[in-house]
Short mmCIF file of C-alpha atoms in Angstrom, two decimals:
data_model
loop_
_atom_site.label_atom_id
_atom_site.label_comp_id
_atom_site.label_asym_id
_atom_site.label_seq_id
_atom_site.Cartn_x
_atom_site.Cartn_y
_atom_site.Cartn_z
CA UNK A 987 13.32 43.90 22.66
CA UNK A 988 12.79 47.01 24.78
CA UNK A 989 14.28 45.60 27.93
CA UNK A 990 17.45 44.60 26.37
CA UNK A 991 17.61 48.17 24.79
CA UNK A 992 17.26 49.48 27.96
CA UNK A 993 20.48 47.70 29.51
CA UNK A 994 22.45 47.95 26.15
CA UNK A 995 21.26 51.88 26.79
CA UNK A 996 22.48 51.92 30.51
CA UNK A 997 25.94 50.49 29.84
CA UNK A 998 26.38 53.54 27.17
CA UNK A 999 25.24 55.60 29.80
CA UNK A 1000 27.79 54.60 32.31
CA UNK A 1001 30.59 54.63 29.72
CA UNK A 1002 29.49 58.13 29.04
CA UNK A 1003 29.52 59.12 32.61
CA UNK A 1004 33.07 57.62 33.09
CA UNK A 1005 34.62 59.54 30.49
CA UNK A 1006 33.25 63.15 30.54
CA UNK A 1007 34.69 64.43 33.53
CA UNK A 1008 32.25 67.34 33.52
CA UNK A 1009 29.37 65.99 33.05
CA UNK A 1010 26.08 66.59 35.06
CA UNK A 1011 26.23 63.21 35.85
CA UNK A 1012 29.36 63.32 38.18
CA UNK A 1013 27.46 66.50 39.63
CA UNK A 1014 25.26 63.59 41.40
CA UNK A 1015 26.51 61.95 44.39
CA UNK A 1016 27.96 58.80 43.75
CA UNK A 1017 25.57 56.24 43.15
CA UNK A 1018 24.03 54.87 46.39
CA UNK A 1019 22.44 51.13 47.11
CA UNK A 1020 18.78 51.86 47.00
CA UNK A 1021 16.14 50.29 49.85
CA UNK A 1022 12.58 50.57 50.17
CA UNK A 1023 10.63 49.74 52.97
CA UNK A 1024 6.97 49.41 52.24
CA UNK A 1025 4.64 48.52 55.19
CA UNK A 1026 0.97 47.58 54.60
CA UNK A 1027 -1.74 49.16 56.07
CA UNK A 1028 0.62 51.80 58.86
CA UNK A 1029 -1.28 54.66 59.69
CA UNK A 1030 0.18 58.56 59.27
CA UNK A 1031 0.40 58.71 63.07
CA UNK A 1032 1.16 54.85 64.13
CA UNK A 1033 4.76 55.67 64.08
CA UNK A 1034 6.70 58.26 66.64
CA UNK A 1035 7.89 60.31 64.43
CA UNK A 1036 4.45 61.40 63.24
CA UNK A 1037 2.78 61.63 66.12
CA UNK A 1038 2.22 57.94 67.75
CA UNK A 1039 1.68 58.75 71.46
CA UNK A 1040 1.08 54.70 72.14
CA UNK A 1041 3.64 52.67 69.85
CA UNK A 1042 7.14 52.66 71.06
CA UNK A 1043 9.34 53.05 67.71
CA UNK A 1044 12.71 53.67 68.40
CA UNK A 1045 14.16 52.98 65.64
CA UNK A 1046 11.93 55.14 63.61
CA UNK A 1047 12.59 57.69 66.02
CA UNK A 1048 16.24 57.40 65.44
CA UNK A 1049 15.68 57.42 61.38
CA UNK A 1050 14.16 60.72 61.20
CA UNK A 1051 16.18 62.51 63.57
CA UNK A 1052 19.17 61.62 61.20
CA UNK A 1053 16.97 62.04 58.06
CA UNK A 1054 13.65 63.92 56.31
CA UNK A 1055 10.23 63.41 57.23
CA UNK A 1056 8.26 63.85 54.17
CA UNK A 1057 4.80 64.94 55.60
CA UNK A 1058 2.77 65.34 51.98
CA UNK A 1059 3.99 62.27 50.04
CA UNK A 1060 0.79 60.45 48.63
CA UNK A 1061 0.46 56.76 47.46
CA UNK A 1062 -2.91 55.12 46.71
CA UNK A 1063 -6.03 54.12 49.05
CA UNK A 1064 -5.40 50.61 48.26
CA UNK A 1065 -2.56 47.98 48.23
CA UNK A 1066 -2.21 47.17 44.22
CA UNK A 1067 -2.37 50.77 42.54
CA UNK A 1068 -0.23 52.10 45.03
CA UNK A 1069 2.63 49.03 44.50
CA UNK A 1070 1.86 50.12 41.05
CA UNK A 1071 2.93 53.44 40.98
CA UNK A 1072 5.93 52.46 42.93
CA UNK A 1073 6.96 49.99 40.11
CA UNK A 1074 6.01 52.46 37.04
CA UNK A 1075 6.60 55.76 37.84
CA UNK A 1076 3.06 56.42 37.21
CA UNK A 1077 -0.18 56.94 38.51
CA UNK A 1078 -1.78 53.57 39.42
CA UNK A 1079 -4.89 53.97 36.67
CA UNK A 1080 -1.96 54.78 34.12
CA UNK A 1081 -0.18 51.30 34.34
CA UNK A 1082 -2.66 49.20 36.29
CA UNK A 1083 -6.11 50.00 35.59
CA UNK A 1084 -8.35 48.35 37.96
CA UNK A 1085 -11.20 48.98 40.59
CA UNK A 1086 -9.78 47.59 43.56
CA UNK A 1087 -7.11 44.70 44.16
CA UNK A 1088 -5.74 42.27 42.07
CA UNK A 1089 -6.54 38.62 44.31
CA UNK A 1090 -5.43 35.02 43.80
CA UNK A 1091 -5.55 33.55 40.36
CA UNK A 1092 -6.59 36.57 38.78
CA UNK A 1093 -6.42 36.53 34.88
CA UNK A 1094 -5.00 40.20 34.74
CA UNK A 1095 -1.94 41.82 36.84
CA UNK A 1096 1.04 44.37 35.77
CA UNK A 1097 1.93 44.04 32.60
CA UNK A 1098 4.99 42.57 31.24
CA UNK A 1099 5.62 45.44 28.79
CA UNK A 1100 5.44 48.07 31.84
CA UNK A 1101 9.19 48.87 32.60
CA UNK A 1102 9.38 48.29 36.26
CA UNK A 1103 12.11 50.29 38.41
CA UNK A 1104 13.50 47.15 39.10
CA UNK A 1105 14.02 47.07 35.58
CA UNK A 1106 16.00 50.07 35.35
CA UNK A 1107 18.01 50.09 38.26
CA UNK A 1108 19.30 46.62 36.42
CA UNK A 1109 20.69 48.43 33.57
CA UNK A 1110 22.93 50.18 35.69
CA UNK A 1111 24.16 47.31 37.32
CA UNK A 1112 21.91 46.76 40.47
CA UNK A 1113 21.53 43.82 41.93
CA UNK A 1114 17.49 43.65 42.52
CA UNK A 1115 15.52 42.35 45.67
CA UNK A 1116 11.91 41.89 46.54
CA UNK A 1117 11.07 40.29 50.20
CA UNK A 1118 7.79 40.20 51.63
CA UNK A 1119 4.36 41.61 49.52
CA UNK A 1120 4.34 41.46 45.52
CA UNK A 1121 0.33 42.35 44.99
CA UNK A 1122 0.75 42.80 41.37
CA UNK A 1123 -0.28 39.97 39.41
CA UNK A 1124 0.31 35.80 40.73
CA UNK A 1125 0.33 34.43 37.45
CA UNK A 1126 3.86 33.43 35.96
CA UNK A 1127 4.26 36.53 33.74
CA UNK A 1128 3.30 38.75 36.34
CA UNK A 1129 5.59 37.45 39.40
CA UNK A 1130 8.74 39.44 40.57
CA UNK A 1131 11.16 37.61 38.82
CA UNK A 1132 9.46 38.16 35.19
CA UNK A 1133 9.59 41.70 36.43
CA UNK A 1134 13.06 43.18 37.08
CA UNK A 1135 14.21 41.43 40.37
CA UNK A 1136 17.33 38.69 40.93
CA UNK A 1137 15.60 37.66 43.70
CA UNK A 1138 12.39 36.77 45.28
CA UNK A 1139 10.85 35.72 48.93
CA UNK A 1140 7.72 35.96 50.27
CA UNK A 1141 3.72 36.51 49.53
CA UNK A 1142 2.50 36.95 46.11
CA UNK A 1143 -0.48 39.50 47.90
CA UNK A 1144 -2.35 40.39 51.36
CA UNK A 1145 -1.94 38.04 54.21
CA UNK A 1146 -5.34 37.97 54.15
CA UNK A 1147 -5.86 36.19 51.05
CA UNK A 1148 -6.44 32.38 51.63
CA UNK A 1149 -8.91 29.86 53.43
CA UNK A 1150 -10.73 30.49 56.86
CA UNK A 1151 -8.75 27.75 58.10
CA UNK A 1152 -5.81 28.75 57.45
CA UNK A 1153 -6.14 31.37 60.04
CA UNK A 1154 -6.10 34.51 57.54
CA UNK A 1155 -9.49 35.54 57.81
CA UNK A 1156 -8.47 35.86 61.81
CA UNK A 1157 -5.80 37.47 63.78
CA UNK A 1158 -3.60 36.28 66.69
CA UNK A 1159 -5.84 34.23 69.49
CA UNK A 1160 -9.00 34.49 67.62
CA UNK A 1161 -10.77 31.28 67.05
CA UNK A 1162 -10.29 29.76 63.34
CA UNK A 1163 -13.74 30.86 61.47
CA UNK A 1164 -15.26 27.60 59.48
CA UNK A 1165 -16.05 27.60 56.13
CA UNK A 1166 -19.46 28.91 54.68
CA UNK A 1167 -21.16 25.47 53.17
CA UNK A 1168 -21.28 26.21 49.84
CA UNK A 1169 -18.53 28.58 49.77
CA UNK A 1170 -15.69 27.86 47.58
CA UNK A 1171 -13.41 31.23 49.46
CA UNK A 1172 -9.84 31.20 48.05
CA UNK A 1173 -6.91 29.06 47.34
CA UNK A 1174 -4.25 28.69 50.13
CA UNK A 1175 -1.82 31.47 50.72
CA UNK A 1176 1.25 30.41 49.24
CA UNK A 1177 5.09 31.45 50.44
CA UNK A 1178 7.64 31.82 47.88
CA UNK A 1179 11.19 31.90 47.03
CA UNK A 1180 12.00 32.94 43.67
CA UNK A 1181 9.53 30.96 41.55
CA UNK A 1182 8.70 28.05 43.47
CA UNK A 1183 6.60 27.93 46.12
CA UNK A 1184 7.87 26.51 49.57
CA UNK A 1185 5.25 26.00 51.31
CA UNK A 1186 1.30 26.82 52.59
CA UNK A 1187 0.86 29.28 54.77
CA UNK A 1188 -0.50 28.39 58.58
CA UNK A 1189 -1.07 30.51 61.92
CA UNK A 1190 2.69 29.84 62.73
CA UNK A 1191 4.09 31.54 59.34
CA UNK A 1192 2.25 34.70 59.65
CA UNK A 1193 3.48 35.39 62.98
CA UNK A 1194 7.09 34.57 61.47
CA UNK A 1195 6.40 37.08 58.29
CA UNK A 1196 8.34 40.03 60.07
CA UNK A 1197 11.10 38.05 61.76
CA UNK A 1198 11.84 35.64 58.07
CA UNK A 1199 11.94 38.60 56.02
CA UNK A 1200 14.11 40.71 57.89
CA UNK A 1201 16.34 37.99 58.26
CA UNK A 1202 16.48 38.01 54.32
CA UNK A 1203 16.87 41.01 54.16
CA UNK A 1204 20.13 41.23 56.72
CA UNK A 1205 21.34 38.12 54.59
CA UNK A 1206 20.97 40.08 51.49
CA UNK A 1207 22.51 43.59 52.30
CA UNK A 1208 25.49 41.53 53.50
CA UNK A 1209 25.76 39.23 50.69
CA UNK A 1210 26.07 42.13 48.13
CA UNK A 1211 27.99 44.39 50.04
CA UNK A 1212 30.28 44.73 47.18
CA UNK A 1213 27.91 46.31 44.31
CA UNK A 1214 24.93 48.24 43.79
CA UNK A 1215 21.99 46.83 45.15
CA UNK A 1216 18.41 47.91 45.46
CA UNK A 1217 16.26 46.08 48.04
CA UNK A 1218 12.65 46.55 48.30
CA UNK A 1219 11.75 45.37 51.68
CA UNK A 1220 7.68 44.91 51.97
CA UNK A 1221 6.14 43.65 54.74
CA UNK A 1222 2.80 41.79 55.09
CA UNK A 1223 2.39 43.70 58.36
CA UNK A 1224 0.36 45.36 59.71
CA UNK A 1225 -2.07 44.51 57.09
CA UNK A 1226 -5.01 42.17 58.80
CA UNK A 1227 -5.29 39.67 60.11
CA UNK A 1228 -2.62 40.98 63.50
CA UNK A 1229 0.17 38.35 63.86
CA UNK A 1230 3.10 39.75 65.51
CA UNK A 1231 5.44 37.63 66.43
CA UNK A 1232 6.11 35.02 69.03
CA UNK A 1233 8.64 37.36 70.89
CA UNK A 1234 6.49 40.39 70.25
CA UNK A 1235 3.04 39.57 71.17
CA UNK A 1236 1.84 40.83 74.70
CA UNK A 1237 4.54 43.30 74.72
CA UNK A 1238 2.45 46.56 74.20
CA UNK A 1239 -0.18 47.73 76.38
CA UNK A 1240 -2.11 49.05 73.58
CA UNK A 1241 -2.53 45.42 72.21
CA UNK A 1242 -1.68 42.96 69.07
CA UNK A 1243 -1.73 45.80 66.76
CA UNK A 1244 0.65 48.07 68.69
CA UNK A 1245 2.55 44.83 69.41
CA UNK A 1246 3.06 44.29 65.42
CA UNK A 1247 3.89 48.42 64.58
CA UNK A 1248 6.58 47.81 67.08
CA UNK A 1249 8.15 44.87 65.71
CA UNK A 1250 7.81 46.34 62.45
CA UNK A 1251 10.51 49.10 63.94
CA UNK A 1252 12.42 46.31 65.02
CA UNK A 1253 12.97 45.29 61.64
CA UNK A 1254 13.47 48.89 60.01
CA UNK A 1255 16.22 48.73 63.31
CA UNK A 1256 17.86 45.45 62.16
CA UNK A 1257 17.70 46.68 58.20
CA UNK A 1258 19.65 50.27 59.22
CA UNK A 1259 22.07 48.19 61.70
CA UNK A 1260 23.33 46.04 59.36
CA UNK A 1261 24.21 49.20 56.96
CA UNK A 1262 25.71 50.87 59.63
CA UNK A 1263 27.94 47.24 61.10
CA UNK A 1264 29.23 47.01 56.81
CA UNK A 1265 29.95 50.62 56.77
CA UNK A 1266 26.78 50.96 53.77
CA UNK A 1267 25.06 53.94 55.62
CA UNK A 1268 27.04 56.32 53.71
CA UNK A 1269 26.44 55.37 50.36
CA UNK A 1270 22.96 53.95 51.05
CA UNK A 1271 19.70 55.77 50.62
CA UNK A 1272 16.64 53.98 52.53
CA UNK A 1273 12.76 55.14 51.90
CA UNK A 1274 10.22 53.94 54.79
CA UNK A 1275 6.87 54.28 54.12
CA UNK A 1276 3.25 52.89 54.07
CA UNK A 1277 1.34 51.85 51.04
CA UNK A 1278 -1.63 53.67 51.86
CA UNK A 1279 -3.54 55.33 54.67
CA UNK A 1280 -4.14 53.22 57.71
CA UNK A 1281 -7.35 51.28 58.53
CA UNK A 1282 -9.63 52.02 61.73
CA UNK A 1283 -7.20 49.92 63.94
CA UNK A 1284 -4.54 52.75 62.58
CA UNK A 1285 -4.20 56.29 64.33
CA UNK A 1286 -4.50 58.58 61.18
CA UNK A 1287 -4.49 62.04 63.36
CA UNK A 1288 -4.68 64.82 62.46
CA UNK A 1289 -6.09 63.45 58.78
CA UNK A 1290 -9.45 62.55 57.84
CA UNK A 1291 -10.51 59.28 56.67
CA UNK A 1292 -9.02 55.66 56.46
CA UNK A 1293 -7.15 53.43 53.90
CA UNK A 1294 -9.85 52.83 50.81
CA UNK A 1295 -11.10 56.07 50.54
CA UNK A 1296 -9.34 59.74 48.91
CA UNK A 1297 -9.35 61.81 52.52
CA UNK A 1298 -6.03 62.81 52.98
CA UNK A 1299 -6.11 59.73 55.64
CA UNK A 1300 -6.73 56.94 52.96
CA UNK A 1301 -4.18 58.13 50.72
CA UNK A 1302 -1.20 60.50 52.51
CA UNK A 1303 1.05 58.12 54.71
CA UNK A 1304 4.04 58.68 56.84
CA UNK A 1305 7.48 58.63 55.07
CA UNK A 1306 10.92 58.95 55.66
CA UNK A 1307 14.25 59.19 53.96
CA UNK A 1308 17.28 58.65 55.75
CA UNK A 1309 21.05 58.86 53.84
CA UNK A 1310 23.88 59.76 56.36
CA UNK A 1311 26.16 62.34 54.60
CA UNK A 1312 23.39 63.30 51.92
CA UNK A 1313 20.08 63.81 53.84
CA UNK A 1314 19.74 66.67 55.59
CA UNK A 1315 19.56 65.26 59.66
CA UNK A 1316 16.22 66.35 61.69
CA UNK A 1317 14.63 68.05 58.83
CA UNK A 1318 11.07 67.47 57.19
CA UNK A 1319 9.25 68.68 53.98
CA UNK A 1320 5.89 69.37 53.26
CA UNK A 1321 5.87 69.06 49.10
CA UNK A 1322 3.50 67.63 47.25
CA UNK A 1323 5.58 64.04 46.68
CA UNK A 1324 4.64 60.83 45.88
CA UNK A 1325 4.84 56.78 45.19
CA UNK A 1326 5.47 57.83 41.36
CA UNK A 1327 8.54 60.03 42.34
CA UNK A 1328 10.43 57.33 43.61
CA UNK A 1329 11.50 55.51 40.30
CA UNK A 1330 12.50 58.81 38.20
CA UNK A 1331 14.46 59.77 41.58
CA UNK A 1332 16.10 56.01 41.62
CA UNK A 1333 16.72 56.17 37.98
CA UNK A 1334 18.88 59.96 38.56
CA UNK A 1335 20.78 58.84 41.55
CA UNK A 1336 21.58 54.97 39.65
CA UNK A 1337 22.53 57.14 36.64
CA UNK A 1338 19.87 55.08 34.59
CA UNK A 1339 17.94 55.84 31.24
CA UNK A 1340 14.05 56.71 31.90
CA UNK A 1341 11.86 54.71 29.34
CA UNK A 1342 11.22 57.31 26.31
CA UNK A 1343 8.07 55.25 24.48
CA UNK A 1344 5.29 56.32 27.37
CA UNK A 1345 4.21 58.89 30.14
CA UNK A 1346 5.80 59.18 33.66
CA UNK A 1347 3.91 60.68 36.24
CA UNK A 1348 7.10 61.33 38.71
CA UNK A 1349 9.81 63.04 38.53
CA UNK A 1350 13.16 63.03 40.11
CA UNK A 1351 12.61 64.48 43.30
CA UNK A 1352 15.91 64.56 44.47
CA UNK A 1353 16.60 68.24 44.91
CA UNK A 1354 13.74 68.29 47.70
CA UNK A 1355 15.15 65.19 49.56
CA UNK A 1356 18.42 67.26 50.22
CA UNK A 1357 16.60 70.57 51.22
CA UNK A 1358 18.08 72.11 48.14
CA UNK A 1359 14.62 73.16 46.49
CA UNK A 1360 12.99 74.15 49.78
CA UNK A 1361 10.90 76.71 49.62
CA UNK A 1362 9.63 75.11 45.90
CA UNK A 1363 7.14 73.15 44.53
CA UNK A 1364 7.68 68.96 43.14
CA UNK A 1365 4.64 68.76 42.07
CA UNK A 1366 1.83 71.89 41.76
CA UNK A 1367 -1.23 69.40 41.26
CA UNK A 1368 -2.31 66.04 42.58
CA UNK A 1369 -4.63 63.87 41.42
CA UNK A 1370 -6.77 61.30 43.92
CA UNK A 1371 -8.03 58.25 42.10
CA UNK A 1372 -10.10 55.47 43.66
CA UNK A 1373 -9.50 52.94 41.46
CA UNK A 1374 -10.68 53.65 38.33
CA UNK A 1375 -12.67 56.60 39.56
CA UNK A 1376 -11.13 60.04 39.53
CA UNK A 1377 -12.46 62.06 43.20
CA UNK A 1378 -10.42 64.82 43.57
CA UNK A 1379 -7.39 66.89 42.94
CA UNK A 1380 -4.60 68.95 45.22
CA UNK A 1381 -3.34 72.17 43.97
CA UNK A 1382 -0.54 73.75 46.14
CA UNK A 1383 -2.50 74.09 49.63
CA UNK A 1384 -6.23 73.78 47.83
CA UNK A 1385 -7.93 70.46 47.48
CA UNK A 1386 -11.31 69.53 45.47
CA UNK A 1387 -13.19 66.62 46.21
CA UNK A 1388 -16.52 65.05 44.52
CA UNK A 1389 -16.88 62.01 45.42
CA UNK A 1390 -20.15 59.56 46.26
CA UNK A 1391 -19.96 59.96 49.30
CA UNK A 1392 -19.94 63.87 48.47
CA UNK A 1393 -23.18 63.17 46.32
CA UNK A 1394 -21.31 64.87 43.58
CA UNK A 1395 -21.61 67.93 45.65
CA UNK A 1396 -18.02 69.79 45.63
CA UNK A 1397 -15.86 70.14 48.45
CA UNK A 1398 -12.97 72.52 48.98
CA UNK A 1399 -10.67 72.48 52.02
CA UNK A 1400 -7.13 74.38 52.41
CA UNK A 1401 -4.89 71.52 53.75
CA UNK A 1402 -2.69 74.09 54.99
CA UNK A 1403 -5.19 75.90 57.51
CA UNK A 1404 -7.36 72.86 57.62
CA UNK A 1405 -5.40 69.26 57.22
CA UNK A 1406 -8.25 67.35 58.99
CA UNK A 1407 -10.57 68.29 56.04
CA UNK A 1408 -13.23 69.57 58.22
CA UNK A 1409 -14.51 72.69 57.18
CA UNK A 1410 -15.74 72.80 53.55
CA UNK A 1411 -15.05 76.47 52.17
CA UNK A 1412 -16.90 75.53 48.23
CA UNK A 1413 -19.48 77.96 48.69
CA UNK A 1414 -16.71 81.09 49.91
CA UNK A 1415 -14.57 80.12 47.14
CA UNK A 1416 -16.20 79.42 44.28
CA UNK A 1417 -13.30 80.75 41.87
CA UNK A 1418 -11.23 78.19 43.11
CA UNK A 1419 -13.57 75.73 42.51
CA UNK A 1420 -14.05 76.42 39.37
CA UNK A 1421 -10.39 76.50 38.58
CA UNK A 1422 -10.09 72.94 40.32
CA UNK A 1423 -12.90 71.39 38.40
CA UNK A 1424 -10.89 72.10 35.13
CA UNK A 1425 -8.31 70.78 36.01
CA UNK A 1426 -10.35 67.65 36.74
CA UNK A 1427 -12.01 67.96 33.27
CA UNK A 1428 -8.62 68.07 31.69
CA UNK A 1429 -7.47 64.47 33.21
CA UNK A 1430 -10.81 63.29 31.97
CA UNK A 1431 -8.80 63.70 28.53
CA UNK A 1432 -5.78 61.38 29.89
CA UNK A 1433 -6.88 58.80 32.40
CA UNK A 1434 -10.45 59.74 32.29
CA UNK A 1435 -12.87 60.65 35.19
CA UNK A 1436 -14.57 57.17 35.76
CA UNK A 1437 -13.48 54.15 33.59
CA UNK A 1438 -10.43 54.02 31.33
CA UNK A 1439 -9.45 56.88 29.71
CA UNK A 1440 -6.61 57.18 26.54
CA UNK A 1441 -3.71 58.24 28.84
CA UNK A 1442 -4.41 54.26 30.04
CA UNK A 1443 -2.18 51.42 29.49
CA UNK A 1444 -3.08 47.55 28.95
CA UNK A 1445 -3.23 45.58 31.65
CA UNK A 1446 -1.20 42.21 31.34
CA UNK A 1447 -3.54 39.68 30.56
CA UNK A 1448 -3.94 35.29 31.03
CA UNK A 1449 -6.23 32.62 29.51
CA UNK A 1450 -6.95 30.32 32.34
CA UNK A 1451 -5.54 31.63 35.02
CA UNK A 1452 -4.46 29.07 37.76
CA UNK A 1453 -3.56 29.38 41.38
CA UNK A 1454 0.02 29.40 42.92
CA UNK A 1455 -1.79 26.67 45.06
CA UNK A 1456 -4.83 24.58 44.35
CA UNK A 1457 -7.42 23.83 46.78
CA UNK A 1458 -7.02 20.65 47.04
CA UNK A 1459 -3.49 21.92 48.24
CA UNK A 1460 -1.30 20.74 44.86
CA UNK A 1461 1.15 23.33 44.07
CA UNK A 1462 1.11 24.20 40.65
CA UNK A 1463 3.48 22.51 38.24
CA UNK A 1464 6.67 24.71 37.09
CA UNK A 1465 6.48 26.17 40.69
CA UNK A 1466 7.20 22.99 42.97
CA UNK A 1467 10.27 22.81 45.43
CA UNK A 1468 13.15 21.21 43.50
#
């Protein structure tokens, strides 16, 4: 019932905007196509543009010298929350309260009630796209198509997630490991178009991940040239185990890794091409970014800390937003932004009704991605959840952390003098301190410190949860190749 209030709500809204030629919303630029490009796993300084001094990224290179670096924009430390809060609007614990990951044929995943910015753009008329990593639920309520999007292709989660011999518990020229007797591991990693599943994924596949979905995604930017579209591009890469592809491999010096961040700017080059060859780059806004901090094959310099944990390494990752016309060229922001911002920003520049019956995080950001607000704050304070565990919180340059592996002690660092996080200050400051740790006790109210707290929505929920693929390799029925 919601969801069709929300598009009978969006078609009033563009009626509206037609008619009153005054209105605030003609003040916006018209309405852009909308892309997102997610990579898994890239750390803050794999990429030129923030640093890399060993992967060769062109393209990148080329995206942020005609767009904004956005230098504080925080996700989550691990693959699910942070898709989460890219989806919701919210922080991860808000709309998807778990510990970790959600993994195959798990009985819980996003729920069906959460409004999902796919959802919204679709009341204003979007066409919606998801290719590559979903990582939200891989039962049939949960999957991309029972969630906002027209269309579907690729991996329902990590690349990771399947049988030893399959080759996903081993990267590029490693030797297949053999099952642990007794071990049941998981089911086999399925690829998908829509809601059927095409096929198992082997060796071969992974190393074809980056190459099939940019393909799809070069099909699809052409194919809807003609309306509003919103693509969410989200590759597998360079999440373990390495595969870069067949072309790729061997090319850096630095090895598979560097071989796979630089294919991965291949494909950001192909994506940006193809806007540029239909004459899109002008009314198209793109977002590239990671999912969360990078892992020990990443460079995360000058941060502390790698993905999984709330150093400013785990959980701050590279962006960039790039809109010829719109974005100010060469330029680069340090405000507090985030993976929450993104929907109430989409939502403003689609012209799009923001869900009314629960609590957004984000907020439209759009004033800072055109410079206009430099000089003020997004967001004053930050919150850093590990899963379901609340470890610290960012207020303007000052950030508290208590964390285990703290031993509840408090730290302070200014990430202004002191980005790295290396010096604690607690005992010079203890004012501050104090003023962080209520701020802390006040989300204890909302989302709660450790554990679910009232500010926390239901998780979607299964009885007998089933997997895309059994082990025995039989594709679940309802999802088998027509």
């Amino acid at each position: 019932m919601y969801r069709r209030f929300l598009l009978w709500a969006g078609c009033l809204t563009f009626v509206a905007n037609s008619l009153l030629g005054a209105s605030a919303a003609q003040e916006r630029p018209e309405r852009p196509n909308l892309v997102v490009i997610n990579i898994d796993d890239l750390g803050y300084a794999d990429i030129g543009p923030f640093g890399s001094e060993i992967n060769r990224t062109p393209n990148l290179d080329r995206m942020a010298a005609e767009g904004r670096k956005l230098t504080s924009f925080y996700a989550a430390p691990v693959c699910s929350p942070s898709r989460a809060a890219l989806m919701t609007g919210s922080y991860a614990k808000r709309a998807l309260p778990i510990p970790h990951v959600l993994f195959p044929a798990d009985p819980v995943g996003l729920a069906p009630e959460e409004v999902t910015l796919a959802e919204i753009l679709k009341t204003a008329g979007y066409r919606t796209c998801l290719i590559g990593k979903w990582h939200l639920g891989d039962q049939p309520e949960f999957l991309p198509l029972q969630q906002g999007f027209d269309e579907y292709f690729g991996l329902p989660y990590s690349n990771d997630m399947g049988p030893a011999e399959d080759g996903v518990k081993s990267s590029l020229g490693q030797p297949l490991p053999k099952p642990r007797p007794g071990q049941k591991g998981q089911p086999p990693l399925p690829l998908m178009r829509n809601n059927t599943v095409i096929k198992r994924v082997l060796p071969d596949d992974q190393q074809a991940l980056v190459e099939m979905y940019t393909r799809e995604a070069v099909r699809f930017i052409r194919d809807n040239q003609n309306q509003p579209f919103f693509l969410y591009l989200a590759h597998n890469a360079v999440h373990f185990p390495i595969y870069p592809g067949k072309s790729w491999a061997g090319r850096s010096p630095h090895g598979i890794y560097s071989d796979w961040v630089e294919e991965v700017d291949w494909s950001v080059g192909q994506v940006l091409d193809t806007l540029r060859e239909t004459g899109l780059d002008r009314k198209t806004l793109v977002l590239f970014v990671s999912d969360n901090g990078g892992t020990q094959r990443a460079v995360n310099r000058p941060l502390r800390g790698f993905k999984g944990s709330t150093w400013e390494g785990g959980i701050r990752v590279p962006a960039i937003v790039w809109w010829p016309g719109q974005i100010p060229p060469g330029t680069s922001t340090d405000v507090i932004v985030g993976m929450f911002d993104v929907l109430p920003t989409f939502a403003y520049l689609a012209g799009a009704p923001l869900p009314k019956d629960r609590k957004l995080d984000g907020m439209n950001i759009w004033p800072h991605l055109t410079g206009e607000a430099d000089g003020q704050p997004a967001h004053e304070t930050f919150f850093y959840f590990r899963g379901l565990v609340l470890e610290g919180v960012r207020h303007g340059d000052w950030k508290l952390r208590i964390a285990s592996d703290t031993k509840g002690k408090p730290e302070l660092y200014n990430l202004r003098e002191d980005i790295g996080e290396s010096r604690n200050v607690a005992a010079e400051y203890p004012e501050i301190v104090a003023r962080l740790e209520k701020l802390m006790a006040e989300m204890d109210q909302d989302l709660g410190r450790d554990g679910m707290g009232p500010g926390c929505r239901p998780l979607g929920r299964v009885s007998n949860p089933r997997p895309l693929i059994d082990y025995d390799g039989t594709i679940r029925p309802g999802f088998e190749p027509k």
